[in-house]
XYZ file of C-alpha atoms in Angstrom:
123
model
C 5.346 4.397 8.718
C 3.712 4.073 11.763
C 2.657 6.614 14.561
C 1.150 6.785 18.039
C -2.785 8.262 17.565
C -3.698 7.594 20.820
C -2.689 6.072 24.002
C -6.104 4.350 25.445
C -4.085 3.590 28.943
C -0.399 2.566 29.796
C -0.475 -0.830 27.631
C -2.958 0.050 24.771
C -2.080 2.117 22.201
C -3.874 2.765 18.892
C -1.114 3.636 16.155
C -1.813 4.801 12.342
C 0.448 2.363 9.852
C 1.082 3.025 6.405
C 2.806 0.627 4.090
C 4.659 0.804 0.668
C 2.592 -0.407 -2.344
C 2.558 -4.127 -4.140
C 2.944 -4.153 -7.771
C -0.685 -2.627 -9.339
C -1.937 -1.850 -6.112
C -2.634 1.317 -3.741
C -0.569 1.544 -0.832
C -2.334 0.441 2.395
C -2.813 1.815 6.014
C -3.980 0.421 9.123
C -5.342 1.714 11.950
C -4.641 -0.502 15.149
C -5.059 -1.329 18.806
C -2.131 -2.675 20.233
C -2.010 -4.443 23.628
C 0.611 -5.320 25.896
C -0.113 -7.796 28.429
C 3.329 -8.798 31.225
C 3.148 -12.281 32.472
C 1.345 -13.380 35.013
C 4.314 -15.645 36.157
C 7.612 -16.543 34.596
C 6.990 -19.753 32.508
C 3.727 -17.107 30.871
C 4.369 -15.432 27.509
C 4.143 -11.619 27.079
C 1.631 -10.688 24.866
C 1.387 -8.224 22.375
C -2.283 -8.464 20.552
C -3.550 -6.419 17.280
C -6.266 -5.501 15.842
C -7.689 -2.881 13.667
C -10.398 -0.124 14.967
C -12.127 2.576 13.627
C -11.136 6.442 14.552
C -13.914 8.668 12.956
C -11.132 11.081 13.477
C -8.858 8.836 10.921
C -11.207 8.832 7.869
C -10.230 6.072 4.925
C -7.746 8.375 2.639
C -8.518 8.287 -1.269
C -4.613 7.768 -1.755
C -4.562 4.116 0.492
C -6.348 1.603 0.662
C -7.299 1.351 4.260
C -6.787 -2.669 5.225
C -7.518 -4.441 8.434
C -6.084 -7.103 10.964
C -8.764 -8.912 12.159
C -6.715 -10.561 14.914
C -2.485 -10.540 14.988
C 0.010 -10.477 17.452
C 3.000 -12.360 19.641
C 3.575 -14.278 22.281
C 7.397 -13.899 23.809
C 8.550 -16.746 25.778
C 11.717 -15.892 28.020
C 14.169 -19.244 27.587
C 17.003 -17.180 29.884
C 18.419 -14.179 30.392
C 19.910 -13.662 27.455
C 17.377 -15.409 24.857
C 13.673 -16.083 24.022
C 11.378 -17.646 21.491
C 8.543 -15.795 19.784
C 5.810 -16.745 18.277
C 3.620 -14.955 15.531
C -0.168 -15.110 14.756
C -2.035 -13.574 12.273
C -5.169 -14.374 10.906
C -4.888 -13.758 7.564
C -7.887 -11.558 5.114
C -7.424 -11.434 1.674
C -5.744 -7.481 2.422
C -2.873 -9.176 3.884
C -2.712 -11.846 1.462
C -0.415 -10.296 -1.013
C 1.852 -9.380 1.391
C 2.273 -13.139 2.731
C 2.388 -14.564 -0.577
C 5.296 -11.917 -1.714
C 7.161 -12.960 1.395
C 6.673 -16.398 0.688
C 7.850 -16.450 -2.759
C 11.368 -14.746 -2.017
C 9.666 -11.223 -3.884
C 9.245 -9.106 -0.046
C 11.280 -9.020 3.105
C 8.534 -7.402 5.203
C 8.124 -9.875 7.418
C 11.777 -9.978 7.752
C 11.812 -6.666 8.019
C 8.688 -6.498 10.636
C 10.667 -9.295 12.829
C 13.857 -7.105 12.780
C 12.388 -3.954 13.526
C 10.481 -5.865 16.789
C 13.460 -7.526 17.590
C 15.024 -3.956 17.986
C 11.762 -2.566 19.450
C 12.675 -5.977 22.567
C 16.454 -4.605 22.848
């Protein structure tokens, strides 16, 4: 899940984001500051930047496991009109690590998932 907390100004947004539970484990949420940056000129990437803040008003829940992103986010590159290339960055804590390894072993399709969802989100 994922929903709008607070919009800081028109390209910052802080969002509450829940996720389904690995095998054995809690399920985890997020709480995050996400920035939009336009470019500057053409050949410039937009930027979307993460990373996770603290709401007092947003309290860890005993039923998640509240994770963080220290630092995550894309840069979009416009090749035409009709296409682009986009690259992803995350630096990785051990939270997210058992999310990466699923997806890397064939046993997740969240990242899949994520892509296709921002892919839609670009549309």
């Amino acid at each position: 899940t994922c929903e709008v907390l607070q919009a800081v100004n028109e390209d910052e947004k802080i969002y509450y984001v829940t996720s389904p539970p690995m095998t054995g484990h809690k399920p985890r949420d997020f709480v995050i500051l996400v920035s939009l940056r336009q470019p500057c000129k053409p050949s410039e990437p937009y930027i979307v930047a993460a990373k996770s803040v603290t709401l007092t008003s947003v309290p860890p829940s005993p039923e998640y496991c509240r994770s963080k992103i220290l630092c995550a986010g894309f840069q979009i590159y416009s090749d035409s009109n009709s296409s682009c290339t986009v690259c992803y960055f995350n630096q990785v804590t051990s939270g997210v690590m058992p999310y990466l390894a699923a997806n890397l072993t064939g046993s997740s399709k969240s990242i899949e998932d994520t892509a296709l969802e921002c892919i839609k989100f670009l549309e």
